[in-house]
Coordinates of C-alpha atoms in Angstrom, one line a residue:
X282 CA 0.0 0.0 0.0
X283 CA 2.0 3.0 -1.2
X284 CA 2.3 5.7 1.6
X285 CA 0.7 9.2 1.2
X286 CA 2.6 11.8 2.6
X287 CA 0.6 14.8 1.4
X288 CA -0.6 15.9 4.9
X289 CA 3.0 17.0 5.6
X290 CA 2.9 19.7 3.0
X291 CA 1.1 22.1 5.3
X292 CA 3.8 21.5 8.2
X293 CA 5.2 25.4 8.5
X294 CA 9.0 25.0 9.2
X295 CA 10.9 27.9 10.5
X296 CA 13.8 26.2 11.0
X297 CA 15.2 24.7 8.0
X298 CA 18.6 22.8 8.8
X299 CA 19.1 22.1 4.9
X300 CA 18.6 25.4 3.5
X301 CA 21.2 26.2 0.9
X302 CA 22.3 30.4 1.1
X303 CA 24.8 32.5 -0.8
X304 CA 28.0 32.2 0.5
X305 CA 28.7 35.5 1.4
X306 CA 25.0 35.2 4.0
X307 CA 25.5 33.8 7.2
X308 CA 23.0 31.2 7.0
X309 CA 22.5 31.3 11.0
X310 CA 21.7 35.2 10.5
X311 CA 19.8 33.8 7.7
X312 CA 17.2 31.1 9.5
X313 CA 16.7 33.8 12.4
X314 CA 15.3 36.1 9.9
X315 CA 13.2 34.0 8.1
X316 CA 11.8 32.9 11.4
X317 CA 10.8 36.0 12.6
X318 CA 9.4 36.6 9.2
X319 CA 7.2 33.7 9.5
X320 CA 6.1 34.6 13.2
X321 CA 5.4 38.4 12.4
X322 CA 3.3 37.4 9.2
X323 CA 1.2 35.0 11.7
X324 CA 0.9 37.4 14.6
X325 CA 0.1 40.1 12.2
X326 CA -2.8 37.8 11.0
X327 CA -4.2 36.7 14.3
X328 CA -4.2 40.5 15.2
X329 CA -6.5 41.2 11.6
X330 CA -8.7 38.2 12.6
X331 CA -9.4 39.4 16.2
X332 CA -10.0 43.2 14.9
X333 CA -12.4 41.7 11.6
X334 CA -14.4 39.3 14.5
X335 CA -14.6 42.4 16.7
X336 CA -15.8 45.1 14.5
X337 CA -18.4 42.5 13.0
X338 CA -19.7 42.2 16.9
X339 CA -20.1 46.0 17.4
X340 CA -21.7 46.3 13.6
X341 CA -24.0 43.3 14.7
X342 CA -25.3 45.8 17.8
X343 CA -25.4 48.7 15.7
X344 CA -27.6 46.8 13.6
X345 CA -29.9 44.9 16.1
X346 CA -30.8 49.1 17.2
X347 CA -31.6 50.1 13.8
X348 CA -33.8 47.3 12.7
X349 CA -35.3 47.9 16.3
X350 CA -35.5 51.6 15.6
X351 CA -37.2 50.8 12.1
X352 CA -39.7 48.3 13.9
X353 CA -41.1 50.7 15.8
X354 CA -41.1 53.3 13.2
X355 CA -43.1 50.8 11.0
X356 CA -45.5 50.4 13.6
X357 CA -46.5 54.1 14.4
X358 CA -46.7 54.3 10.9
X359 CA -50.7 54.9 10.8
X360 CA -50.2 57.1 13.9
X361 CA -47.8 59.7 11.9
X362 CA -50.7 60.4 9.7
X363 CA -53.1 61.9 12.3
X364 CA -50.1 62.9 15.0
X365 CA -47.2 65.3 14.7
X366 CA -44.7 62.9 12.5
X367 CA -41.8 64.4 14.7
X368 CA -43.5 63.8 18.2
X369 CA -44.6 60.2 16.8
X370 CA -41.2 59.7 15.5
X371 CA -39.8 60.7 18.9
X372 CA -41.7 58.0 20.7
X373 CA -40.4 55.3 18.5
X374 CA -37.0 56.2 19.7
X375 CA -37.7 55.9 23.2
X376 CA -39.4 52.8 22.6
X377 CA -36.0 51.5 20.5
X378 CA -33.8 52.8 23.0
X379 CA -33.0 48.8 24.5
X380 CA -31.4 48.0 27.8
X381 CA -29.1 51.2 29.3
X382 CA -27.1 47.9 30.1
X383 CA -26.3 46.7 27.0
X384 CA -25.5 50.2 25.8
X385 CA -21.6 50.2 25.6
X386 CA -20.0 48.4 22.7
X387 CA -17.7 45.3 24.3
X388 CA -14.6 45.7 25.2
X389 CA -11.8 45.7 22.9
X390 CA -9.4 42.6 23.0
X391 CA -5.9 43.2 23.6
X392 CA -4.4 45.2 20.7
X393 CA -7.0 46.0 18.6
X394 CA -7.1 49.1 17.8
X395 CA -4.7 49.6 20.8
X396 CA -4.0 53.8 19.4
X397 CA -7.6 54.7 19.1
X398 CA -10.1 55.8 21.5
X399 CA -12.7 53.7 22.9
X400 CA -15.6 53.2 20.6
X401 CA -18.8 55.5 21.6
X402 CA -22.0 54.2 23.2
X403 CA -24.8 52.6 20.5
X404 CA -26.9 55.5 22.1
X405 CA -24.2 58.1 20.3
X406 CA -23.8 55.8 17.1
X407 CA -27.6 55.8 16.5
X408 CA -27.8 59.9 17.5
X409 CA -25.3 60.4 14.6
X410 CA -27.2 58.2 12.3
X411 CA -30.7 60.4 13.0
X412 CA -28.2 63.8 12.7
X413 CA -27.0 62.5 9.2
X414 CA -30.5 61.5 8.7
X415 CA -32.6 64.6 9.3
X416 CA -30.2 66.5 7.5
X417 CA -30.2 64.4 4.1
X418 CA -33.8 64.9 4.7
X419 CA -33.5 69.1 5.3
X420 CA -31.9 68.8 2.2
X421 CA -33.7 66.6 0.2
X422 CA -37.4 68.3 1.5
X423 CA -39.8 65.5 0.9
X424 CA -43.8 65.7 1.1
X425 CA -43.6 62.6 3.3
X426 CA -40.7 63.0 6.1
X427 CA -41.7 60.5 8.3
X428 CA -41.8 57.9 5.3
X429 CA -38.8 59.4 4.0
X430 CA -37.0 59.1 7.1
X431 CA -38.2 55.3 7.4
X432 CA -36.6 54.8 4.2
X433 CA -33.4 56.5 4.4
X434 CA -32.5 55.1 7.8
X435 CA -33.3 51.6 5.5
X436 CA -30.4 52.9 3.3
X437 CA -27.9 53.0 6.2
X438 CA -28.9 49.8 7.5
X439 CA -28.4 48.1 4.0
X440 CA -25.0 49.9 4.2
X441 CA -23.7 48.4 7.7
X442 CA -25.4 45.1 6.3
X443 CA -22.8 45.1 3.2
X444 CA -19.8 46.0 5.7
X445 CA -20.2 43.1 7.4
X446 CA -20.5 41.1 4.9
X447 CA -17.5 42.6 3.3
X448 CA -15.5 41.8 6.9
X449 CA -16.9 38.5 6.7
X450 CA -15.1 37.4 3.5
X451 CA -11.9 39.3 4.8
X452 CA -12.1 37.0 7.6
X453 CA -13.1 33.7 5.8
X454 CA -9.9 34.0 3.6
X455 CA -8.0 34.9 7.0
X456 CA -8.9 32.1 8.6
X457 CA -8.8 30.0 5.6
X458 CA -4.9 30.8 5.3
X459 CA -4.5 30.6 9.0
X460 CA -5.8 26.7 9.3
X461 CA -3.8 26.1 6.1
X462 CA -0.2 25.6 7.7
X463 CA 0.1 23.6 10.7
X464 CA 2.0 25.0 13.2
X465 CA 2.7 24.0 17.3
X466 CA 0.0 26.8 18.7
X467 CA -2.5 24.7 16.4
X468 CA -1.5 21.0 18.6
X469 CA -4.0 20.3 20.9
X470 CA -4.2 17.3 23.6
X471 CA -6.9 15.3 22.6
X472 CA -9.2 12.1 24.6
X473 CA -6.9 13.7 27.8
X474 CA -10.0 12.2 30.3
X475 CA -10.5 9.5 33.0
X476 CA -13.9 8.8 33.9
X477 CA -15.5 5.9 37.0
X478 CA -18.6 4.3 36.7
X479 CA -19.7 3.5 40.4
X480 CA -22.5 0.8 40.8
X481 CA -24.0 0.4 43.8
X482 CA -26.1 -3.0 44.7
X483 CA -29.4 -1.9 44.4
X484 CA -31.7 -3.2 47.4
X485 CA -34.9 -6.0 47.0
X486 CA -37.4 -3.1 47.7
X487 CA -35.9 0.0 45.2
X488 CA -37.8 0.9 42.7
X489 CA -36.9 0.4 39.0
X490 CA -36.4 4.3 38.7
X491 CA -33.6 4.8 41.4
X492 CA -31.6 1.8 39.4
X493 CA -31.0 4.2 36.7
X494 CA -30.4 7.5 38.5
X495 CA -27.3 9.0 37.9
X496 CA -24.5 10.5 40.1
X497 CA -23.6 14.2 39.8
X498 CA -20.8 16.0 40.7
X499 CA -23.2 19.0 42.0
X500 CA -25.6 17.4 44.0
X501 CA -28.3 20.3 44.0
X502 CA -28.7 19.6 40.6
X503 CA -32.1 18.8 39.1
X504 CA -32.3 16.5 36.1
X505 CA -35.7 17.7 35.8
X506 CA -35.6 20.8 36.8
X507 CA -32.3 22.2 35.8
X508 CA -33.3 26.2 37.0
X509 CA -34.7 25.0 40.3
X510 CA -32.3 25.9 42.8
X511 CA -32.0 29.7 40.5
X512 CA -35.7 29.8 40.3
X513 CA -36.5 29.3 43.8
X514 CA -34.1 32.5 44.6
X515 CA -35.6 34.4 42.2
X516 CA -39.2 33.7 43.6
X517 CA -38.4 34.6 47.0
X518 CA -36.8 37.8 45.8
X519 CA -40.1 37.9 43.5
X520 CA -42.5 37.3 47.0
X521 CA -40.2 40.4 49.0
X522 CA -42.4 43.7 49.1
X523 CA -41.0 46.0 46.5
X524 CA -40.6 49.4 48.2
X525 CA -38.2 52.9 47.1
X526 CA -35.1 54.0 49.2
X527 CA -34.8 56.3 51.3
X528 CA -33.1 59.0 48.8
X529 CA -35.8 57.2 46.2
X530 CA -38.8 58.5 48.8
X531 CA -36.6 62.0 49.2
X532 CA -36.6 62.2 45.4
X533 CA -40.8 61.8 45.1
X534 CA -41.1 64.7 47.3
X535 CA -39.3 67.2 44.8
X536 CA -42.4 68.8 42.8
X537 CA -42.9 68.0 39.1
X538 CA -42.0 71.3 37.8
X539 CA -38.8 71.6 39.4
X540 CA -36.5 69.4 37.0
X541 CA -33.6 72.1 37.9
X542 CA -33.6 70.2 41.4
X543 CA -34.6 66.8 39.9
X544 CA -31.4 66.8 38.1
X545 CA -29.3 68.3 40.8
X546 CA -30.8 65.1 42.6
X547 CA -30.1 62.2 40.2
X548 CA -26.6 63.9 39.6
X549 CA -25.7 63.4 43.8
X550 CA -27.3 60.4 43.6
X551 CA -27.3 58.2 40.3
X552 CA -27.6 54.9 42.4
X553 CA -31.7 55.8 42.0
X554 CA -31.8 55.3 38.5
X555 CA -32.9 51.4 38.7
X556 CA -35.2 49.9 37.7
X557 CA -36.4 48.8 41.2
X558 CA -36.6 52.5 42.4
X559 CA -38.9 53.7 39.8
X560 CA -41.3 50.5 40.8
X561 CA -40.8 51.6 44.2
X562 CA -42.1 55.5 43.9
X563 CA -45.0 53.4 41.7
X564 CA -46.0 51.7 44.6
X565 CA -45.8 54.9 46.8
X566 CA -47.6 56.5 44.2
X567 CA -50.8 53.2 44.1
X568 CA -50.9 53.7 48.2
X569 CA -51.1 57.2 48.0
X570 CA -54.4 57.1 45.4
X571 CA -55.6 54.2 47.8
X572 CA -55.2 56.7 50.7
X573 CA -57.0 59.8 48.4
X574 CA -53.6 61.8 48.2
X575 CA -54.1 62.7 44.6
X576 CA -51.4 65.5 44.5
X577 CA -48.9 63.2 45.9
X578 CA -50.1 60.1 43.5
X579 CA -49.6 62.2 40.6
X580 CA -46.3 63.3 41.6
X581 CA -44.8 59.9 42.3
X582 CA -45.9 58.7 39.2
X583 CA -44.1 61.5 37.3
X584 CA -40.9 61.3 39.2
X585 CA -40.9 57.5 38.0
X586 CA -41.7 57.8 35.0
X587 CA -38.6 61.0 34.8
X588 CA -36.1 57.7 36.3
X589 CA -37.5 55.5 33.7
X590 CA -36.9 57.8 30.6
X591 CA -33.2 58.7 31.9
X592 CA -32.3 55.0 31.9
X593 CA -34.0 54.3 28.7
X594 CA -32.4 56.8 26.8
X595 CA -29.0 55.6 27.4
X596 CA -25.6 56.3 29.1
X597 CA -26.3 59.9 28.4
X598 CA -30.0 59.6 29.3
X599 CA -29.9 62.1 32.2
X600 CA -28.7 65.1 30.2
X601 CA -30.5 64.3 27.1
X602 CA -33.7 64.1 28.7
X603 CA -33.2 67.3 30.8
X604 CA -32.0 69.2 28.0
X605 CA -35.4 67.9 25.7
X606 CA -38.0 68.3 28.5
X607 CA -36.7 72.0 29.6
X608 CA -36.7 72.9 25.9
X609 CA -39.6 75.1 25.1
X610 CA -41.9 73.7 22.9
X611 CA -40.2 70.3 22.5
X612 CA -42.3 67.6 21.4
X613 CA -40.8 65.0 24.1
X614 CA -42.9 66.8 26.6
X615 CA -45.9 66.2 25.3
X616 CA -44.6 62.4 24.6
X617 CA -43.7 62.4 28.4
X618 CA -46.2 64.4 30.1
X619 CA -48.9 62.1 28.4
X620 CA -47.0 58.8 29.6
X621 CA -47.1 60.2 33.0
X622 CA -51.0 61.5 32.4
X623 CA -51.8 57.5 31.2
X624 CA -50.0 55.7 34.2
X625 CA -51.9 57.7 36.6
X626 CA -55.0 57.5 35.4
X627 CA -54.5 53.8 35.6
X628 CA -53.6 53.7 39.0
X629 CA -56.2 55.9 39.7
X630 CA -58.9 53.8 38.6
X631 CA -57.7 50.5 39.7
X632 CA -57.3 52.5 43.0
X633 CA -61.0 53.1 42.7
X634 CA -61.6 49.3 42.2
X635 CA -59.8 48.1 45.5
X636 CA -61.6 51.2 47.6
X637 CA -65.0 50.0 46.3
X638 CA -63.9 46.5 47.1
X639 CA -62.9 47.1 50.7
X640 CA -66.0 49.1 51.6
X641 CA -68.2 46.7 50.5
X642 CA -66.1 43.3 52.3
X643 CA -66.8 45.6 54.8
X644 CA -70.1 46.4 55.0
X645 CA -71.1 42.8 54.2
X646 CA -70.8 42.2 57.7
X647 CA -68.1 39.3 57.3
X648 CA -65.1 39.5 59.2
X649 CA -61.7 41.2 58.6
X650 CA -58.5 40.3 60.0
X651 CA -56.8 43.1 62.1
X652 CA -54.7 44.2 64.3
X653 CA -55.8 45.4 67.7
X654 CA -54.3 45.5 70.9
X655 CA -54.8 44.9 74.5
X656 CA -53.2 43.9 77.3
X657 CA -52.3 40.3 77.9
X658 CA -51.8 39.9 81.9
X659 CA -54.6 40.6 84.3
X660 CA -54.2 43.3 86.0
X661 CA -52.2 45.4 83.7
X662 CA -53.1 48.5 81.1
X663 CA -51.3 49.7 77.8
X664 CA -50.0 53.3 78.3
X665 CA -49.5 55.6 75.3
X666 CA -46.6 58.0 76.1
X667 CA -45.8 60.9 73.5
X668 CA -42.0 61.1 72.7
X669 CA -41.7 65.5 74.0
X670 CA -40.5 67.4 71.2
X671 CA -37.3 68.9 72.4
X672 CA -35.2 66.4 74.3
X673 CA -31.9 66.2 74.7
X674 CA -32.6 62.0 74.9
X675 CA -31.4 60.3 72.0
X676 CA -33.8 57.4 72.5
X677 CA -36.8 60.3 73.0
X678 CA -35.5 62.2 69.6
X679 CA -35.4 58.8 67.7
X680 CA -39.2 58.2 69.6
X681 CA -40.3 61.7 68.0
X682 CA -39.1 61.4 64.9
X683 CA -41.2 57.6 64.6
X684 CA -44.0 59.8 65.8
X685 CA -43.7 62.2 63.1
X686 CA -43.8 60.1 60.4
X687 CA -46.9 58.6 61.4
X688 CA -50.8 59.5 59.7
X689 CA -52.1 62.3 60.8
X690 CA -55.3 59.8 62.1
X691 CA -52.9 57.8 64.0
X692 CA -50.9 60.9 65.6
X693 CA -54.6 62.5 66.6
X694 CA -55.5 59.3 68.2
X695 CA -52.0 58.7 70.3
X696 CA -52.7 62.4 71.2
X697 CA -55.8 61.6 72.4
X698 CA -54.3 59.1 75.0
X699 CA -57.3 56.1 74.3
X700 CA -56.0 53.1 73.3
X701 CA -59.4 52.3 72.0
X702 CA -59.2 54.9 69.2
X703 CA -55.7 53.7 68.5
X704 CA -57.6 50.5 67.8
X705 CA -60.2 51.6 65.6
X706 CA -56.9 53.2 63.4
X707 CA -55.1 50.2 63.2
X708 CA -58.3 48.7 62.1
X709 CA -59.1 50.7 58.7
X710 CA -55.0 49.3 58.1
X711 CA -54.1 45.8 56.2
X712 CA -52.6 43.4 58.8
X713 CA -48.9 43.8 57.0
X714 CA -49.5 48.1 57.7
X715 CA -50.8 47.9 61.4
X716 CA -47.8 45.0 62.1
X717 CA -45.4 48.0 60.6
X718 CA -47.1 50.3 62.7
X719 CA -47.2 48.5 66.0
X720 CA -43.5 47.6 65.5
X721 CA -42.6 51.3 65.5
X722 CA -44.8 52.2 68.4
X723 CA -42.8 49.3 70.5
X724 CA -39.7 51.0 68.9
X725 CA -40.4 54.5 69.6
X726 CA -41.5 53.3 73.3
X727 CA -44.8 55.1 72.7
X728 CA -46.5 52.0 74.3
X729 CA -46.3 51.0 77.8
X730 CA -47.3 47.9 80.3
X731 CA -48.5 49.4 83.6
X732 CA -49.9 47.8 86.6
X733 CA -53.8 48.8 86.4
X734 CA -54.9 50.5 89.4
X735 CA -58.3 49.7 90.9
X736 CA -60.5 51.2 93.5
X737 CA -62.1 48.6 95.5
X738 CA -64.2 51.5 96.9
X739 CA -66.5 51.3 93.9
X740 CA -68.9 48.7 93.0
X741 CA -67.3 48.4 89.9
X742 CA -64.4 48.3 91.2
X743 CA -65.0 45.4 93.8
X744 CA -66.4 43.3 90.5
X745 CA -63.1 43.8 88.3
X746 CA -60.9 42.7 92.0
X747 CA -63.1 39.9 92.0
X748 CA -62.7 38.5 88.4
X749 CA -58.9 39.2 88.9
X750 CA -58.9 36.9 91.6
X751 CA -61.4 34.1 89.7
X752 CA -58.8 34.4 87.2
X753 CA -55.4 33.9 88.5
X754 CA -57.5 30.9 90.5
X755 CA -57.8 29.7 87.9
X756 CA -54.6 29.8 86.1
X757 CA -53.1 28.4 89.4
X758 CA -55.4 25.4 88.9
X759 CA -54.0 24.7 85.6
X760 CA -50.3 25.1 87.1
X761 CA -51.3 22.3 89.4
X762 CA -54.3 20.4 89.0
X763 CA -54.0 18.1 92.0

């Protein structure tokens, strides 16, 4: 059988002991230059391959955004032609705008284009698109713009589209002369893997199913449920109360009009811009309708809905917005104002709904779970003790400052000293508000256990000594029933 020895040929030798040179050429000097040679040429072609793979990854983003863009352009299509075309086109760039997260191009590998700058956000790449757009559209003047521009933004799309497929054929004949010299970066260790089956004797009452269940390495693995252990997290994060920091709640009392201190806000702290924040002033905005604080309801809603458009907008959302909403006459401000005019009229109304439904669960006559409270020992009262306002007591200033933040209903009924009205507060609550409540009573020390005095001079009196002293008979009985 004759030998083929064909598969040598794309060996890459840059060593050649047998090489014939002139006499006058050191042939040492010689091989050492013809090996560098050979490892430059591949270097330099590794370096083309990892800049052609990485320009056609940021061209692939820039593309995803434009046929995104186009999408939603095509779809507000039939609202350009009763709408302002600019205000309609304006939406379907919000709507485009993607993830803030997924904003920046990735990151460069080493050495490609190692003596130019960072390449700018897909925010900036598709704001120079619209500029180039809008003005081969001030030049052009059609009858249709928003068509126009539909179509022209079509053109630059077909023209990144041909790039990358231009890059793509660079690369092909790259690689192809890459893989067509073998050479000692291209030997790999192959079948390098031990693996041991361990049986087990299966027992006279196991079930035909355990015989063929395997052994993992990561025992909290699920064969059926391969997301279980990620799932579960993610539904007890899910079942946790979604509620706005602290600097989120400080930010929902700025007023609508003021976006001079809105932005000074989100400048000293940009942590609020999350997506969990703007839920959270959404909720405070829902239990302020349910509580009939209109004013406040609308205004959460609007500082949410401000959080939501900077994030959507980009890595330069913040300034972008700012600068279109305080622009006179902008047509993003009617885009946002009626966004913010939607949402609250939808939490309005479903407000409405869960009102109506309380009141009549209530008046139905069936009962409600609450909170109430009462003393537990025989023989004792609750107190209610008002934190004094100026105190040089740390514990009374944190105790006044709990008090402060209470409903005006609840302070007037603390105020009032009866423990009965407190009760009748904590009764119009849910069970999870009264628990918060009664929590920061106990915290503020507002609450007290005193003995309950009693004057056995009094006929009434003389009937609560006696049903004190049926009653701790009676407990002593249980203690010790013989």
């Amino acid at each position: 059988m004759p030998v083929d020895y064909s598969k040598w040929d794309a060996l890459e030798l840059s060593d050649d002991s047998d090489i014939e040179v002139h006499p006058n050429v050191d042939k040492r000097s010689f091989i050492r230059a013809k090996q560098n040679q050979i490892h430059m040429e591949r270097q330099q072609r590794k370096l083309q391959i990892e800049t052609l793979k990485y320009e056609r990854q940021v061209n692939d983003g820039l593309m995803k955004r434009i046929s995104s863009l186009l999408s939603a352009l095509k779809a507000h299509a039939a609202d350009a032609e009763t709408r302002n075309p600019g205000e309609v086109a304006f939406q379907a760039v919000m709507e485009s705008a993607g993830n803030p997260e997924d904003d920046k191009p990735p990151a460069r590998p080493e050495g490609v284009h190692a003596k130019e700058e960072q390449p700018p956000s897909y925010t900036k790449m598709m704001a120079t698109l619209l500029d180039q757009v809008n003005k081969e559209l001030d030049e052009k003047k059609p009858e249709n713009r928003y068509n126009a521009m539909v179509e022209e933004i079509e053109v630059h799309l077909k023209k990144v589209q041909d790039l990358q497929q231009d890059l793509l054929k660079k690369l092909a004949e790259l690689e192809k002369e890459e893989s067509r010299k073998i050479t000692s970066e291209s030997i790999h260790t192959g079948f390098n893997s031990s693996h041991i089956t361990k049986s087990t004797p299966s027992t006279s009452g196991s079930k035909k199913a355990d015989d063929t269940k395997v052994e993992l390495l990561n025992p909290n693995f699920s064969l059926n449920k391969p997301e279980e252990s990620k799932s579960s997290t993610a539904e007890d994060d899910d079942d946790k109360e979604i509620e706005a920091s602290a600097d989120a709640k400080k930010f929902a009392q700025i007023k609508p009009g003021d976006y001079r201190e809105s932005h000074a806000f989100i400048g000293s702290h940009p942590h609020i811009l999350s997506e969990k924040e703007t839920d959270g002033l959404l909720v405070m905005a829902f239990d302020a309708q349910l509580e009939g604080k209109d004013d406040f309801a609308r205004q959460c809603v609007h500082q949410a809905l401000l959080l939501q458009y900077c994030r959507a907008l980009g890595k330069d959302g913040v300034a972008l917005f700012f600068k279109r909403i305080t622009t006179k006459g902008h047509q993003a401000q009617d885009v946002f104002y009626k966004d913010v005019q939607d949402t609250y009229y939808r939490i309005k109304n479903r407000a409405a709904e869960i009102n109506a439904q309380r009141a009549a669960e209530g008046g139905s006559g069936e009962g409600v779970e609450q909170i109430q409270l009462h003393a537990v020992e025989p023989g004792t009262e609750i107190k209610i003790r008002i934190p004094p306002e100026k105190s040089e007591d740390a514990a009374e200033k944190r105790g006044r400052e709990i008090f402060d933040g209470f409903s005006p209903d609840m302070k007037k009924a603390l105020e009032s000293g009866s423990l009965d009205k407190v009760n009748e507060v904590l009764g119009k609550m849910t069970v999870e508000d009264a628990e918060e409540v009664v929590g920061l009573l106990s915290e503020a020390g507002i609450l007290s256990v005193e003995e309950q005095i009693i004057d056995a001079t009094t006929e009434e009196g003389q009937k609560h000594l006696k049903e004190m002293e049926e009653q701790a008979a009676l407990e002593s009985y249980a203690d010790d029933p013989e």
